[in-house]
XYZ file of N, CA, C and O in Angstrom:
464
model
N 10.161 -5.227 -6.823
C 9.308 -4.159 -6.330
C 8.255 -3.820 -7.374
O 8.515 -3.842 -8.560
N 7.078 -3.511 -6.900
C 5.994 -3.083 -7.776
C 6.446 -1.849 -8.548
O 7.120 -0.994 -8.005
N 6.030 -1.747 -9.768
C 6.379 -0.578 -10.566
C 5.650 0.638 -10.030
O 4.431 0.702 -10.036
N 6.410 1.621 -9.541
C 5.808 2.761 -8.866
C 4.898 3.572 -9.778
O 3.938 4.162 -9.315
N 5.148 3.585 -11.075
C 4.283 4.340 -11.984
C 2.868 3.768 -12.012
O 1.899 4.503 -12.090
N 2.755 2.442 -11.941
C 1.421 1.825 -11.940
C 0.689 2.116 -10.637
O -0.503 2.377 -10.630
N 1.425 2.071 -9.517
C 0.816 2.390 -8.222
C 0.380 3.846 -8.221
O -0.730 4.181 -7.797
N 1.246 4.727 -8.716
C 0.915 6.150 -8.789
C -0.339 6.372 -9.637
O -1.235 7.133 -9.246
N -0.409 5.710 -10.776
C -1.574 5.874 -11.659
C -2.861 5.412 -10.972
O -3.897 6.070 -11.085
N -2.793 4.283 -10.254
C -3.973 3.795 -9.535
C -4.405 4.777 -8.448
O -5.591 5.084 -8.307
N -3.439 5.272 -7.681
C -3.758 6.212 -6.601
C -4.325 7.514 -7.153
O -5.296 8.059 -6.616
N -3.743 8.023 -8.234
C -4.255 9.254 -8.860
C -5.670 9.057 -9.374
O -6.548 9.894 -9.158
N -5.890 7.955 -10.080
C -7.203 7.682 -10.668
C -8.285 7.612 -9.598
O -9.384 8.131 -9.782
N -7.962 6.993 -8.466
C -8.941 6.819 -7.397
C -8.956 7.980 -6.406
O -9.830 8.047 -5.540
N -7.983 8.883 -6.516
C -7.940 10.049 -5.646
C -7.616 9.735 -4.195
O -8.017 10.463 -3.288
N -6.869 8.658 -3.981
C -6.497 8.260 -2.614
C -5.084 7.704 -2.615
O -4.741 6.885 -3.461
N -4.275 8.144 -1.648
C -2.942 7.606 -1.465
C -2.726 7.454 0.032
O -2.754 8.438 0.769
N -2.586 6.222 0.468
C -2.376 5.914 1.881
C -1.046 5.181 2.031
O -0.632 4.444 1.145
N -0.409 5.377 3.180
C 0.846 4.704 3.488
C 0.683 3.946 4.798
O 0.171 4.497 5.773
N 1.101 2.682 4.824
C 1.176 1.905 6.060
C 2.613 1.418 6.209
O 3.319 1.231 5.220
N 3.036 1.230 7.459
C 4.417 0.853 7.720
C 4.477 -0.424 8.548
O 3.769 -0.551 9.546
N 5.320 -1.350 8.130
C 5.543 -2.600 8.867
C 6.578 -2.350 9.964
O 7.322 -1.364 9.918
N 6.636 -3.263 10.940
C 7.575 -3.112 12.051
C 9.027 -3.076 11.594
O 9.879 -2.490 12.258
N 9.325 -3.677 10.440
C 10.696 -3.673 9.937
C 11.000 -2.424 9.111
O 12.060 -2.311 8.523
N 10.053 -1.478 9.062
C 10.268 -0.210 8.372
C 9.832 -0.175 6.929
O 9.795 0.888 6.317
N 9.513 -1.326 6.344
C 9.056 -1.340 4.953
C 7.678 -0.690 4.880
O 6.792 -0.983 5.678
N 7.536 0.204 3.917
C 6.251 0.874 3.754
C 5.487 0.281 2.582
O 6.066 -0.249 1.644
N 4.183 0.378 2.696
C 3.262 -0.096 1.675
C 2.396 1.092 1.287
O 1.897 1.813 2.147
N 2.207 1.313 -0.003
C 1.410 2.434 -0.499
C 0.220 1.866 -1.258
O 0.349 0.906 -2.010
N -0.934 2.476 -1.049
C -2.120 2.018 -1.749
C -3.232 3.023 -1.700
O -3.050 4.174 -1.287
N -4.420 2.560 -2.098
C -5.574 3.438 -2.187
C -6.672 3.066 -1.213
O -7.809 3.468 -1.357
N -6.336 2.321 -0.180
C -7.290 2.039 0.893
C -7.731 0.603 1.010
O -7.943 0.116 2.100
N -7.864 -0.087 -0.095
C -8.251 -1.493 -0.042
C -7.114 -2.411 -0.466
O -7.117 -3.590 -0.144
N -6.147 -1.866 -1.175
C -5.004 -2.627 -1.654
C -3.741 -1.795 -1.460
O -3.737 -0.604 -1.732
N -2.680 -2.461 -0.978
C -1.416 -1.785 -0.723
C -0.294 -2.540 -1.418
O -0.300 -3.765 -1.475
N 0.679 -1.799 -1.925
C 1.802 -2.352 -2.666
C 3.096 -2.073 -1.914
O 3.325 -0.952 -1.455
N 3.953 -3.075 -1.822
C 5.204 -2.958 -1.077
C 6.161 -1.996 -1.783
O 6.412 -2.124 -2.972
N 6.714 -1.063 -1.017
C 7.650 -0.081 -1.539
C 9.069 -0.387 -1.079
O 9.850 0.499 -0.780
N 9.406 -1.657 -1.012
C 10.726 -2.088 -0.567
C 11.804 -1.465 -1.454
O 11.643 -1.354 -2.654
N 12.874 -1.024 -0.813
C 13.961 -0.408 -1.554
C 13.847 1.103 -1.650
O 14.779 1.767 -2.080
N 12.709 1.646 -1.248
C 12.544 3.095 -1.239
C 12.752 3.591 0.186
O 12.484 2.868 1.143
N 13.207 4.827 0.345
C 13.373 5.358 1.697
C 12.014 5.563 2.357
O 11.007 5.711 1.664
N 11.995 5.554 3.684
C 10.737 5.848 4.373
C 10.345 7.284 4.084
O 11.177 8.191 4.153
N 9.068 7.467 3.737
C 8.579 8.804 3.405
C 7.202 9.010 4.016
O 6.492 8.047 4.313
N 6.828 10.267 4.144
C 5.481 10.630 4.550
C 4.590 10.519 3.320
O 5.067 10.575 2.179
N 3.268 10.388 3.538
C 2.364 10.246 2.390
C 2.511 11.351 1.339
O 2.549 11.066 0.140
N 2.622 12.593 1.772
C 2.742 13.689 0.795
C 4.071 13.599 0.033
O 4.151 13.995 -1.135
N 5.108 13.019 0.656
C 6.380 12.816 -0.039
C 6.242 11.729 -1.109
O 6.855 11.827 -2.178
N 5.446 10.704 -0.818
C 5.162 9.704 -1.858
C 4.411 10.341 -3.008
O 4.691 10.063 -4.177
N 3.444 11.209 -2.696
C 2.699 11.882 -3.759
C 3.652 12.660 -4.661
O 3.547 12.594 -5.894
N 4.612 13.356 -4.063
C 5.603 14.100 -4.854
C 6.479 13.133 -5.663
O 6.749 13.378 -6.843
N 6.914 12.031 -5.033
C 7.735 11.040 -5.738
C 6.969 10.392 -6.886
O 7.568 9.992 -7.888
N 5.656 10.302 -6.742
C 4.803 9.719 -7.776
C 4.359 10.757 -8.793
O 3.460 10.520 -9.589
N 4.957 11.946 -8.740
C 4.669 13.026 -9.687
C 3.218 13.491 -9.656
O 2.653 13.836 -10.694
N 2.602 13.497 -8.472
C 1.282 14.096 -8.345
C 1.437 15.591 -8.568
O 2.333 16.219 -8.006
N 0.569 16.176 -9.361
C 0.576 17.629 -9.521
C -0.053 18.260 -8.278
O -0.649 17.564 -7.450
N 0.067 19.564 -8.156
C -0.574 20.251 -7.029
C -2.089 20.023 -7.065
O -2.720 19.820 -6.033
N -2.658 20.003 -8.267
C -4.098 19.731 -8.414
C -4.425 18.312 -7.948
O -5.417 18.096 -7.247
N -3.582 17.329 -8.332
C -3.793 15.946 -7.891
C -3.769 15.868 -6.361
O -4.610 15.208 -5.750
N -2.801 16.545 -5.753
C -2.677 16.535 -4.293
C -3.892 17.166 -3.642
O -4.457 16.629 -2.684
N -4.331 18.307 -4.180
C -5.490 19.005 -3.610
C -6.790 18.236 -3.783
O -7.715 18.399 -2.990
N -6.862 17.403 -4.808
C -8.092 16.657 -5.094
C -8.050 15.216 -4.596
O -8.906 14.418 -4.947
N -7.042 14.875 -3.803
C -6.885 13.505 -3.325
C -6.847 13.454 -1.810
O -6.520 14.432 -1.152
N -7.185 12.288 -1.274
C -6.983 12.016 0.147
C -5.599 11.396 0.252
O -5.345 10.339 -0.330
N -4.700 12.056 0.962
C -3.323 11.582 1.095
C -3.006 11.557 2.581
O -2.936 12.616 3.211
N -2.862 10.345 3.146
C -2.625 10.273 4.587
C -1.967 8.968 5.006
O -1.947 7.994 4.261
N -1.465 8.987 6.229
C -0.880 7.805 6.850
C -2.030 6.908 7.297
O -2.962 7.372 7.930
N -1.963 5.636 6.953
C -3.042 4.695 7.268
C -2.716 3.850 8.491
O -3.439 2.953 8.841
N -1.562 4.140 9.124
C -1.227 3.442 10.360
C -0.148 2.395 10.201
O 0.601 2.369 9.240
N -0.111 1.510 11.189
C 0.908 0.479 11.274
C 0.327 -0.881 10.903
O -0.857 -1.133 11.105
N 1.174 -1.746 10.406
C 0.764 -3.123 10.111
C 0.951 -4.033 11.316
O 0.988 -5.247 11.183
N 1.095 -3.444 12.494
C 1.268 -4.260 13.692
C 2.547 -5.061 13.612
O 3.600 -4.527 13.289
N 2.472 -6.367 13.853
C 3.677 -7.193 13.868
C 4.014 -7.789 12.506
O 4.865 -8.651 12.389
N 3.382 -7.326 11.454
C 3.622 -7.848 10.107
C 5.045 -7.535 9.647
O 5.546 -6.438 9.843
N 5.702 -8.511 9.018
C 7.031 -8.299 8.434
C 7.045 -8.912 7.036
O 6.125 -9.628 6.636
N 8.107 -8.669 6.309
C 8.242 -9.273 4.979
C 8.306 -10.788 5.049
O 8.003 -11.468 4.082
N 8.732 -11.333 6.199
C 8.772 -12.787 6.357
C 7.379 -13.389 6.235
O 7.223 -14.567 5.941
N 6.347 -12.568 6.489
C 4.968 -13.030 6.375
C 4.499 -13.047 4.926
O 3.383 -13.423 4.638
N 5.337 -12.620 4.001
C 4.962 -12.462 2.600
C 5.314 -13.694 1.764
O 5.854 -13.570 0.683
N 4.990 -14.862 2.261
C 5.282 -16.090 1.528
C 4.360 -16.242 0.316
O 4.700 -16.914 -0.647
N 3.201 -15.638 0.366
C 2.237 -15.678 -0.742
C 2.328 -14.369 -1.508
O 2.847 -13.377 -1.016
N 1.778 -14.339 -2.717
C 1.780 -13.099 -3.485
C 0.803 -12.076 -2.932
O 0.992 -10.886 -3.102
N -0.251 -12.550 -2.297
C -1.236 -11.625 -1.747
C -1.628 -12.098 -0.360
O -1.768 -13.283 -0.112
N -1.756 -11.151 0.534
C -2.140 -11.455 1.909
C -3.291 -10.529 2.280
O -3.269 -9.343 1.949
N -4.274 -11.067 2.958
C -5.382 -10.260 3.461
C -5.106 -10.004 4.935
O -4.876 -10.933 5.702
N -5.084 -8.728 5.323
C -4.877 -8.364 6.722
C -6.024 -7.466 7.176
O -6.718 -6.859 6.366
N -6.204 -7.405 8.462
C -7.226 -6.540 9.061
C -6.542 -5.231 9.444
O -5.576 -5.227 10.200
N -7.010 -4.127 8.906
C -6.406 -2.823 9.146
C -7.513 -1.792 9.293
O -8.375 -1.674 8.431
N -7.490 -1.082 10.393
C -8.503 -0.072 10.700
C -9.920 -0.631 10.575
O -10.809 -0.021 10.000
N -10.092 -1.854 11.097
C -11.415 -2.449 11.159
C -11.931 -3.073 9.886
O -13.097 -3.456 9.811
N -11.095 -3.184 8.855
C -11.571 -3.837 7.623
C -10.441 -4.619 6.976
O -9.267 -4.397 7.253
N -10.802 -5.535 6.117
C -9.814 -6.337 5.409
C -9.207 -5.519 4.268
O -9.930 -4.856 3.529
N -7.897 -5.564 4.158
C -7.200 -4.938 3.032
C -6.243 -5.964 2.452
O -5.864 -6.925 3.108
N -5.844 -5.750 1.207
C -4.938 -6.648 0.512
C -3.533 -6.071 0.507
O -3.341 -4.896 0.216
N -2.562 -6.905 0.816
C -1.157 -6.543 0.667
C -0.622 -7.354 -0.498
O -0.628 -8.582 -0.456
N -0.198 -6.684 -1.552
C 0.328 -7.373 -2.720
C 1.837 -7.467 -2.587
O 2.538 -6.470 -2.651
N 2.322 -8.668 -2.376
C 3.744 -8.904 -2.110
C 4.537 -9.152 -3.380
O 5.759 -9.044 -3.375
N 3.876 -9.513 -4.443
C 4.568 -9.836 -5.689
C 4.902 -8.595 -6.484
O 4.891 -7.485 -5.972
N 5.187 -8.764 -7.750
C 5.591 -7.644 -8.589
C 4.501 -7.210 -9.559
O 4.698 -6.307 -10.342
N 3.347 -7.859 -9.496
C 2.275 -7.506 -10.428
C 1.332 -6.501 -9.792
O 1.179 -6.455 -8.583
N 0.687 -5.680 -10.616
C -0.312 -4.746 -10.115
C -1.720 -5.155 -10.534
O -2.674 -4.475 -10.237
N -1.844 -6.270 -11.242
C -3.169 -6.762 -11.616
C -3.067 -8.255 -11.882
O -1.985 -8.816 -11.917
N -4.215 -8.897 -12.059
C -4.218 -10.313 -12.372
C -4.666 -11.152 -11.196
O -5.075 -10.649 -10.166
N -4.605 -12.464 -11.364
C -5.031 -13.378 -10.311
C -3.893 -13.609 -9.330
O -2.747 -13.780 -9.717
N -4.224 -13.628 -8.073
C -3.253 -13.852 -7.014
C -3.724 -14.997 -6.140
O -4.913 -15.253 -6.031
N -2.787 -15.643 -5.479
C -3.163 -16.623 -4.470
C -3.474 -15.872 -3.184
O -2.926 -14.819 -2.931
N -4.372 -16.391 -2.379
C -4.787 -15.705 -1.164
C -4.679 -16.625 0.033
O -4.739 -17.818 -0.098
N -4.550 -16.018 1.197
C -4.651 -16.792 2.417
C -5.532 -16.005 3.390
O -5.773 -14.826 3.188
N -6.011 -16.646 4.444
C -6.988 -16.003 5.331
C -6.490 -14.708 5.954
O -5.288 -14.484 6.090
N -7.447 -13.867 6.352
C -7.137 -12.589 6.970
C -6.433 -12.765 8.299
O -6.741 -13.666 9.057
N -5.493 -11.856 8.564
C -4.829 -11.782 9.873
C -5.514 -10.699 10.666
O -6.025 -9.744 10.118
N -5.471 -10.790 11.978
C -6.074 -9.739 12.807
C -5.148 -8.542 12.850
O -3.958 -8.641 12.582
N -5.677 -7.383 13.228
C -4.900 -6.151 13.231
C -4.396 -5.788 14.620
O -4.633 -4.709 15.118
N -3.672 -6.661 15.231
C -3.024 -6.459 16.536
C -3.939 -5.866 17.586
O -3.588 -4.928 18.279
N -5.157 -6.378 17.654
C -6.072 -6.027 18.733
C -6.837 -4.746 18.587
O -7.461 -4.276 19.509
N -6.822 -4.120 17.430
C -7.577 -2.880 17.234
C -9.035 -3.163 17.008
O -9.428 -4.121 16.476
């Protein structure tokens, strides 16, 4: 699993924390263009992730914190690569399946967002 402190730091720095959920219940947390798998954590609402990531009340008030929707039919079985590009809310976003929060990743073509 991605180190939650690094994800929290990225979300705080950028002032955005979004949550998307796969059909198998695994949630991904990110800042809008990149999402990190939160496998092994309980399902939570975005503001609960902010609390788990130790966002202060000021951080919460100064950030966009919201549910970014569903990943459609995406599952962890689709995570054969370290990075996957998917179409979400009309734009391409990155799903980081590996354990790194930076560096070079292998990529594969974008998937459609279940007809949206």
